[in-house]
XYZ file of C-alpha atoms in Angstrom:
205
model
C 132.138 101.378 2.709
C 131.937 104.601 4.897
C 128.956 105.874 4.754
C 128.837 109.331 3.225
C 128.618 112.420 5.544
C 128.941 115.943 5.315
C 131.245 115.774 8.464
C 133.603 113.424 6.032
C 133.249 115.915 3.206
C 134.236 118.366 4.932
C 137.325 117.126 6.352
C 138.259 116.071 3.328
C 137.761 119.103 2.132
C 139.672 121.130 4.729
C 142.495 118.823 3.942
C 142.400 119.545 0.329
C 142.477 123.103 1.122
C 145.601 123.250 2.976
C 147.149 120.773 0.805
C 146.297 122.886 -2.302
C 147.144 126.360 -0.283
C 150.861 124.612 0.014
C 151.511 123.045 -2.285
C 148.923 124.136 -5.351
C 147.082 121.661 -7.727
C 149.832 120.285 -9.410
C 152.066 119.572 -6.461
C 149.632 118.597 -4.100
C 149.075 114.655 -3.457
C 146.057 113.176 -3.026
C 147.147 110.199 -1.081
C 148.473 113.217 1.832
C 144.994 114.952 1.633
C 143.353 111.048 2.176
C 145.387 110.604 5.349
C 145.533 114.028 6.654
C 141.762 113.743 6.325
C 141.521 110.281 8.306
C 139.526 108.997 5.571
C 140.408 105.425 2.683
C 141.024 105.956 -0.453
C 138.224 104.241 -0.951
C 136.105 106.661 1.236
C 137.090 109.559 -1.142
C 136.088 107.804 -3.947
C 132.662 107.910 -2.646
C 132.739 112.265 -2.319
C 134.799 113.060 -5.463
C 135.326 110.997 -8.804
C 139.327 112.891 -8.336
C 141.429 115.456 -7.252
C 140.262 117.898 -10.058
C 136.791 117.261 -8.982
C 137.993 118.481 -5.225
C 139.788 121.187 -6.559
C 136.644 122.316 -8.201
C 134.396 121.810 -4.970
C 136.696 124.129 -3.090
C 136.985 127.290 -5.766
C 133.763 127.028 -8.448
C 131.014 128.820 -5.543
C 133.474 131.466 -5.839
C 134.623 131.616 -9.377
C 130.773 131.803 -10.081
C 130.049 134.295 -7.689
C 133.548 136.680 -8.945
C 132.943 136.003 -12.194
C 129.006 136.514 -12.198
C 129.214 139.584 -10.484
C 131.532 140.955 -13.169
C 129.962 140.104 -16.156
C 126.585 141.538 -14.135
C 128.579 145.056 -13.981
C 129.121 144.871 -17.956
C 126.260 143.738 -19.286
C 124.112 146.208 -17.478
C 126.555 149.534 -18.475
C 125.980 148.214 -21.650
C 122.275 147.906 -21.848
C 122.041 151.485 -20.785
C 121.101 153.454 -23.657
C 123.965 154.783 -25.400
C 123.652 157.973 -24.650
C 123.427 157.827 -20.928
C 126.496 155.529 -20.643
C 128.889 158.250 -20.305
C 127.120 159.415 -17.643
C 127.319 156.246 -15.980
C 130.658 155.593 -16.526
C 133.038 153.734 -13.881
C 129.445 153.482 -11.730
C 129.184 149.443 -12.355
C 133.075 149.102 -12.175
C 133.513 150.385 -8.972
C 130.373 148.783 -7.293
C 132.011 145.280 -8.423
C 135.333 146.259 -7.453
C 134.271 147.122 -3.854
C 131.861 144.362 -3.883
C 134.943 142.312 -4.457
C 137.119 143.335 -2.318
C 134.725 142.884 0.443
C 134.224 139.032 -0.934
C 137.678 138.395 -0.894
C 138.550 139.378 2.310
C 135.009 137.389 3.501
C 136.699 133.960 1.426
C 140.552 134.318 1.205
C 141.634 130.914 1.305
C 139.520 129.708 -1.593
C 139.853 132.790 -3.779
C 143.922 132.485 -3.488
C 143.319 128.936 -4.422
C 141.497 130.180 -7.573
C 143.682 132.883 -8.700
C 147.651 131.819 -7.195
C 147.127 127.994 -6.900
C 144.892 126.345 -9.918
C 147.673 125.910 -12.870
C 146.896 122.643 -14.523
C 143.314 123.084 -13.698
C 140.561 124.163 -16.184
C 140.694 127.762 -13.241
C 144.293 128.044 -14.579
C 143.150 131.319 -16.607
C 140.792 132.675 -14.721
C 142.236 136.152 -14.204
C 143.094 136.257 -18.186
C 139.459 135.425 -19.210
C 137.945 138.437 -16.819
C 140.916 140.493 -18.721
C 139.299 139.563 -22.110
C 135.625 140.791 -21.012
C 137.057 143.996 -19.890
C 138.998 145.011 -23.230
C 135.928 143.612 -25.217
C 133.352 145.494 -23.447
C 136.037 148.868 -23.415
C 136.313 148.287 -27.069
C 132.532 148.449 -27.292
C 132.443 151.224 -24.994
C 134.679 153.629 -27.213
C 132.556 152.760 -30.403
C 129.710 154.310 -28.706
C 131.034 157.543 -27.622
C 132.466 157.456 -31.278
C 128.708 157.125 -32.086
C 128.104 159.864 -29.635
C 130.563 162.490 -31.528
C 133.204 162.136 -29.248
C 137.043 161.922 -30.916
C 138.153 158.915 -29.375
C 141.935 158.112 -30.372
C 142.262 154.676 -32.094
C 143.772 152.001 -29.126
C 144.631 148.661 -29.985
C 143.407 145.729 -28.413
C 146.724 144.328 -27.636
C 147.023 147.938 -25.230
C 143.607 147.503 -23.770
C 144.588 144.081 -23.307
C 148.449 145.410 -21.500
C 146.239 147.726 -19.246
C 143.670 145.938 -18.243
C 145.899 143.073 -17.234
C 147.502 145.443 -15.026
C 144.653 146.592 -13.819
C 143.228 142.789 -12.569
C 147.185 141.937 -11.305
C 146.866 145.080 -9.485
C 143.256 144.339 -7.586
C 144.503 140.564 -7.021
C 147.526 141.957 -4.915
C 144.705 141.761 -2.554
C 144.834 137.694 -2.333
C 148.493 137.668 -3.329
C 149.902 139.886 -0.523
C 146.903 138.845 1.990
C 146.229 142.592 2.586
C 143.891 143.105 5.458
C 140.602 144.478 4.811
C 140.881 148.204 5.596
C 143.932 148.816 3.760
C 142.780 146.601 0.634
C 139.859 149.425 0.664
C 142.002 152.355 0.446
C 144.736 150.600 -1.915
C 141.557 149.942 -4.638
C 140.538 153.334 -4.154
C 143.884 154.902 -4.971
C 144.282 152.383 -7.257
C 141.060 153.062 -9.275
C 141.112 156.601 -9.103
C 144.839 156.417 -11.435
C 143.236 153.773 -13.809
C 140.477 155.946 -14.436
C 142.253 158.980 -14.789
C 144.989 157.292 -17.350
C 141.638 155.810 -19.560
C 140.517 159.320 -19.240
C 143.478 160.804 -21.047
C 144.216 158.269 -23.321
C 140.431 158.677 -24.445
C 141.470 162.603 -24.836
C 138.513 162.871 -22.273
């Protein structure tokens, strides 16, 4: 048996990752990222127990790092006291939102992976689940400036859920479209600035 290297590991994985980037999970074949690698079937046995496993070694450092950047944001504009969140307001958002933008443009290849080319993988719903946190943390958000006194209209869920998912299409465009770096920056910030005005009026704000 070849003995394991990181050199073989990562050819493997570079294989994978243009396989994947072509193809995506379900279409890609295992036996072409085996020979485009140079490596036995065998041999990959001996790195990855099977192609989910590989999928997962290319896009989980970054789904971790996406993901625990975002729920970092929340959490801490929510363990502000209450009444210095509206203060605060949009301040965590837009620090993760620039954050990722800047990580994106640092890791394209594995990000698009994660968000265009994991359907049939346990990444499939990525996007939706970050969706989800937002309109639960927004729906916490409005009970405490109802707290505060403010008259907050009554939104549904399923509309926090219609916006916000345009909101996260609208900041992947990034990966989708392969936007280069300075104009992803300025597209975000014209981008945020609407989102936060239309939240603004629809909280009669």
């Amino acid at each position: 048996m070849e003995e394991r290297s990181p050199a073989t590991m990562e050819r493997i994985q570079q294989a994978a990752l243009e396989e994947f980037s072509e193809k995506g999970f379900l279409g890609a074949s295992l036996r072409q990222i085996v020979k485009n690698a140079g490596v036995t079937t065998g041999a990959f046995y001996g790195y990855f127990s099977s192609k989910e496993a590989l999928f997962a070694s290319l896009v989980e450092p970054h789904a971790a790092a996406l993901m625990g950047r975002f729920m970092e944001a929340q959490t801490s504009f929510a363990d502000l006291a209450e009444e210095e969140q509206p203060k605060h307001m949009g301040e965590a958002s837009g620090d993760y939102v620039d954050w990722m933008v800047d990580y994106i443009c640092q890791h394209r290849e594995p990000v698009k992976l994660l968000l265009c080319r994991a359907e049939g993988t346990s990444y499939e719903h990525f996007a939706h689940n970050m969706v989800e946190i937002e309109v639960e943390y927004t729906l916490k958000y409005m009970e405490v400036l109802r707290r505060l006194g403010k008259d907050i209209p009554d939104l549904s869920p399923s509309l926090c859920h219609i916006i916000a998912s345009g909101m996260f299409n609208g900041l992947f465009e990034i990966v989708v479209h392969d936007m280069p770096c300075e104009q992803a920056r300025l597209y975000v910030a014209q981008f945020r600035a609407f989102y936060t005005a239309g939240w603004l009026k629809l909280m009669g704000q």
